Amino acid sequence: MRPLTVCNFVTVDGRYEDDDHDILSFFEHQHPDYHEADSYDFYTTELMRASDTLLLSGRTSALNNLRYWQGARTDPDATAIRREFAELIATIETVIVSDTITDADIEPFPNARIVRIADSRDEVTRLKQAPGRGILVLLGRVLWNGLMHAGLVDELHLVTFPLIAGSGVPLFDERPPVALKLLGTRAWEESGNVLMRWRVDRVSQGDPAGEVA
């Protein structure tokens, strides 16, 4: 069965976005030693190389990301690793979970297709059972929180950035029925980023001992 990996960056105080659903404000107090560090670009590109399917969600988030990376392919100021990521996202099977995106919206992205929210868990189950390499979720907090509740997430990769948000959108709204087992850690001195890789095991519902299913 194909593994489904979630990768997300998070602030030290556990925030996903600021109150305006953006992340730019997080970097207002970034340490000057970490400006222009691109270790996260290298890590997400590493994950993309090992995947055959990318899951995105939300009209604004998905379309803005696809448009941004489409432009990065020909941006002379883009770094080599960002151009590689842009080429990968232009060719990998991209499944967008949304009820508002239309076929016209994704016409510039021939590798993308739409799945409606009500069908998303069945579609992810089908994808996991199909042959191929990994399935990767980048961003899409609401999507992957739901997939975790459904027992469809195999690994959670959280990259903590050396940033304090103070307020904003938390990574989790509620506790999913899962237990996490540490698979490994990694730190990048040039950026201050710290990765924690967790295996996600389903916990039996209603079991007071909390046994892993």
PDB file of C-alpha atoms in Angstrom, residues 19-141:
ATOM      1  CA  ASP A  19      -4.901  35.452  11.891  1.00  0.00           C
ATOM      2  CA  ASP A  20      -5.103  36.616   8.256  1.00  0.00           C
ATOM      3  CA  HIS A  21      -4.358  33.080   6.984  1.00  0.00           C
ATOM      4  CA  ASP A  22      -0.894  34.062   5.816  1.00  0.00           C
ATOM      5  CA  ILE A  23       2.615  33.279   7.060  1.00  0.00           C
ATOM      6  CA  LEU A  24       4.546  36.412   6.094  1.00  0.00           C
ATOM      7  CA  SER A  25       4.026  38.041   9.490  1.00  0.00           C
ATOM      8  CA  PHE A  26       5.776  35.098  11.151  1.00  0.00           C
ATOM      9  CA  PHE A  27       9.054  36.128   9.544  1.00  0.00           C
ATOM     10  CA  GLU A  28       9.033  39.701  10.893  1.00  0.00           C
ATOM     11  CA  HIS A  29      11.120  38.513  13.853  1.00  0.00           C
ATOM     12  CA  GLN A  30      13.225  35.941  12.055  1.00  0.00           C
ATOM     13  CA  HIS A  31      16.796  35.878  13.277  1.00  0.00           C
ATOM     14  CA  PRO A  32      19.058  37.640  10.748  1.00  0.00           C
ATOM     15  CA  ASP A  33      21.422  34.664  10.678  1.00  0.00           C
ATOM     16  CA  TYR A  34      18.641  32.640   9.017  1.00  0.00           C
ATOM     17  CA  HIS A  35      17.688  35.021   6.224  1.00  0.00           C
ATOM     18  CA  GLU A  36      17.725  33.337   2.798  1.00  0.00           C
ATOM     19  CA  ALA A  37      18.223  29.859   4.308  1.00  0.00           C
ATOM     20  CA  ASP A  38      16.594  27.277   2.047  1.00  0.00           C
ATOM     21  CA  SER A  39      16.843  23.975   3.909  1.00  0.00           C
ATOM     22  CA  TYR A  40      13.039  23.598   3.869  1.00  0.00           C
ATOM     23  CA  ASP A  41      13.078  23.878   0.070  1.00  0.00           C
ATOM     24  CA  PHE A  42      15.607  21.062  -0.098  1.00  0.00           C
ATOM     25  CA  TYR A  43      13.579  18.875   2.260  1.00  0.00           C
ATOM     26  CA  THR A  44      10.231  19.302   0.513  1.00  0.00           C
ATOM     27  CA  THR A  45      11.934  18.677  -2.829  1.00  0.00           C
ATOM     28  CA  GLU A  46      13.410  15.483  -1.401  1.00  0.00           C
ATOM     29  CA  LEU A  47       9.903  14.348  -0.456  1.00  0.00           C
ATOM     30  CA  MET A  48       8.525  15.292  -3.870  1.00  0.00           C
ATOM     31  CA  ARG A  49      11.176  13.187  -5.613  1.00  0.00           C
ATOM     32  CA  ALA A  50       9.921  10.147  -3.683  1.00  0.00           C
ATOM     33  CA  SER A  51       6.232  10.753  -4.483  1.00  0.00           C
ATOM     34  CA  ASP A  52       3.929  10.093  -7.413  1.00  0.00           C
ATOM     35  CA  THR A  53       0.931  12.070  -6.141  1.00  0.00           C
ATOM     36  CA  LEU A  54       0.592  15.466  -4.469  1.00  0.00           C
ATOM     37  CA  LEU A  55      -2.534  16.372  -2.510  1.00  0.00           C
ATOM     38  CA  LEU A  56      -3.550  20.015  -2.196  1.00  0.00           C
ATOM     39  CA  SER A  57      -6.749  21.532  -0.853  1.00  0.00           C
ATOM     40  CA  GLY A  58      -8.653  24.776  -0.674  1.00  0.00           C
ATOM     41  CA  ARG A  59      -9.305  27.083  -3.591  1.00  0.00           C
ATOM     42  CA  THR A  60      -7.010  29.939  -2.559  1.00  0.00           C
ATOM     43  CA  SER A  61      -4.193  27.805  -1.175  1.00  0.00           C
ATOM     44  CA  ALA A  62      -4.079  25.307  -4.031  1.00  0.00           C
ATOM     45  CA  LEU A  63      -4.394  27.740  -6.922  1.00  0.00           C
ATOM     46  CA  ASN A  64      -1.961  30.264  -5.444  1.00  0.00           C
ATOM     47  CA  ASN A  65       0.615  27.550  -4.930  1.00  0.00           C
ATOM     48  CA  LEU A  66       0.255  26.183  -8.440  1.00  0.00           C
ATOM     49  CA  ARG A  67       0.469  29.660  -9.955  1.00  0.00           C
ATOM     50  CA  TYR A  68       3.480  30.598  -7.848  1.00  0.00           C
ATOM     51  CA  TRP A  69       5.455  27.502  -8.790  1.00  0.00           C
ATOM     52  CA  GLN A  70       4.460  27.812 -12.424  1.00  0.00           C
ATOM     53  CA  GLY A  71       6.090  31.241 -12.433  1.00  0.00           C
ATOM     54  CA  ALA A  72       9.157  29.961 -10.589  1.00  0.00           C
ATOM     55  CA  ARG A  73       9.990  27.636 -13.481  1.00  0.00           C
ATOM     56  CA  THR A  74      11.130  30.596 -15.575  1.00  0.00           C
ATOM     57  CA  ASP A  75      12.085  33.039 -12.823  1.00  0.00           C
ATOM     58  CA  PRO A  76      15.775  33.946 -13.345  1.00  0.00           C
ATOM     59  CA  ASP A  77      16.055  34.881  -9.669  1.00  0.00           C
ATOM     60  CA  ALA A  78      14.783  31.521  -8.405  1.00  0.00           C
ATOM     61  CA  THR A  79      17.345  29.226  -6.810  1.00  0.00           C
ATOM     62  CA  ALA A  80      18.204  25.939  -8.471  1.00  0.00           C
ATOM     63  CA  ILE A  81      16.378  23.935  -5.805  1.00  0.00           C
ATOM     64  CA  ARG A  82      13.231  26.033  -6.174  1.00  0.00           C
ATOM     65  CA  ARG A  83      13.323  25.593  -9.930  1.00  0.00           C
ATOM     66  CA  GLU A  84      13.623  21.839  -9.434  1.00  0.00           C
ATOM     67  CA  PHE A  85      10.642  21.871  -7.088  1.00  0.00           C
ATOM     68  CA  ALA A  86       8.714  23.933  -9.654  1.00  0.00           C
ATOM     69  CA  GLU A  87       9.457  21.355 -12.364  1.00  0.00           C
ATOM     70  CA  LEU A  88       8.344  18.529 -10.085  1.00  0.00           C
ATOM     71  CA  ILE A  89       5.068  20.197  -9.153  1.00  0.00           C
ATOM     72  CA  ALA A  90       4.411  20.820 -12.846  1.00  0.00           C
ATOM     73  CA  THR A  91       4.587  17.121 -13.662  1.00  0.00           C
ATOM     74  CA  ILE A  92       3.479  15.162 -10.589  1.00  0.00           C
ATOM     75  CA  GLU A  93      -0.143  13.974 -10.403  1.00  0.00           C
ATOM     76  CA  THR A  94      -1.831  16.722  -8.383  1.00  0.00           C
ATOM     77  CA  VAL A  95      -5.174  16.057  -6.721  1.00  0.00           C
ATOM     78  CA  ILE A  96      -6.954  19.162  -5.414  1.00  0.00           C
ATOM     79  CA  VAL A  97      -9.687  18.684  -2.844  1.00  0.00           C
ATOM     80  CA  SER A  98     -12.189  21.515  -3.261  1.00  0.00           C
ATOM     81  CA  ASP A  99     -15.872  22.181  -3.818  1.00  0.00           C
ATOM     82  CA  THR A 100     -15.325  25.557  -5.490  1.00  0.00           C
ATOM     83  CA  ILE A 101     -12.479  25.023  -7.956  1.00  0.00           C
ATOM     84  CA  THR A 102     -13.637  24.481 -11.534  1.00  0.00           C
ATOM     85  CA  ASP A 103     -12.155  22.781 -14.569  1.00  0.00           C
ATOM     86  CA  ALA A 104     -11.486  26.235 -16.006  1.00  0.00           C
ATOM     87  CA  ASP A 105      -9.425  27.139 -12.932  1.00  0.00           C
ATOM     88  CA  ILE A 106      -7.050  24.227 -13.418  1.00  0.00           C
ATOM     89  CA  GLU A 107      -6.828  24.418 -17.209  1.00  0.00           C
ATOM     90  CA  PRO A 108      -3.280  25.902 -16.986  1.00  0.00           C
ATOM     91  CA  PHE A 109      -2.216  22.872 -14.919  1.00  0.00           C
ATOM     92  CA  PRO A 110      -2.740  19.733 -17.033  1.00  0.00           C
ATOM     93  CA  ASN A 111      -1.389  17.440 -14.318  1.00  0.00           C
ATOM     94  CA  ALA A 112      -4.064  18.555 -11.815  1.00  0.00           C
ATOM     95  CA  ARG A 113      -7.549  17.226 -11.230  1.00  0.00           C
ATOM     96  CA  ILE A 114     -10.347  18.030  -8.804  1.00  0.00           C
ATOM     97  CA  VAL A 115     -11.895  15.843  -6.111  1.00  0.00           C
ATOM     98  CA  ARG A 116     -14.889  17.068  -4.193  1.00  0.00           C
ATOM     99  CA  ILE A 117     -14.690  17.156  -0.395  1.00  0.00           C
ATOM    100  CA  ALA A 118     -17.370  14.498   0.083  1.00  0.00           C
ATOM    101  CA  ASP A 119     -15.384  12.101  -2.127  1.00  0.00           C
ATOM    102  CA  SER A 120     -11.930  12.880  -0.771  1.00  0.00           C
ATOM    103  CA  ARG A 121     -11.552  10.061   1.758  1.00  0.00           C
ATOM    104  CA  ASP A 122     -12.707   7.435  -0.736  1.00  0.00           C
ATOM    105  CA  GLU A 123     -10.339   8.869  -3.337  1.00  0.00           C
ATOM    106  CA  VAL A 124      -7.383   8.871  -0.942  1.00  0.00           C
ATOM    107  CA  THR A 125      -8.170   5.277   0.008  1.00  0.00           C
ATOM    108  CA  ARG A 126      -8.183   4.359  -3.692  1.00  0.00           C
ATOM    109  CA  LEU A 127      -4.892   6.160  -4.265  1.00  0.00           C
ATOM    110  CA  LYS A 128      -3.251   4.366  -1.354  1.00  0.00           C
ATOM    111  CA  GLN A 129      -4.323   0.996  -2.748  1.00  0.00           C
ATOM    112  CA  ALA A 130      -3.075   1.763  -6.270  1.00  0.00           C
ATOM    113  CA  PRO A 131       0.483   0.929  -7.376  1.00  0.00           C
ATOM    114  CA  GLY A 132       3.098   3.637  -7.200  1.00  0.00           C
ATOM    115  CA  ARG A 133       5.317   5.607  -4.885  1.00  0.00           C
ATOM    116  CA  GLY A 134       4.343   7.882  -2.028  1.00  0.00           C
ATOM    117  CA  ILE A 135       1.438  10.295  -1.677  1.00  0.00           C
ATOM    118  CA  LEU A 136       2.470  13.679  -0.302  1.00  0.00           C
ATOM    119  CA  VAL A 137       0.349  16.331   1.406  1.00  0.00           C
ATOM    120  CA  LEU A 138       1.823  19.824   1.645  1.00  0.00           C
ATOM    121  CA  LEU A 139      -0.176  22.492   3.479  1.00  0.00           C
ATOM    122  CA  GLY A 140      -3.899  21.621   3.537  1.00  0.00           C
ATOM    123  CA  ARG A 141      -4.269  21.573   7.334  1.00  0.00           C
TER     124      ARG A 141
END
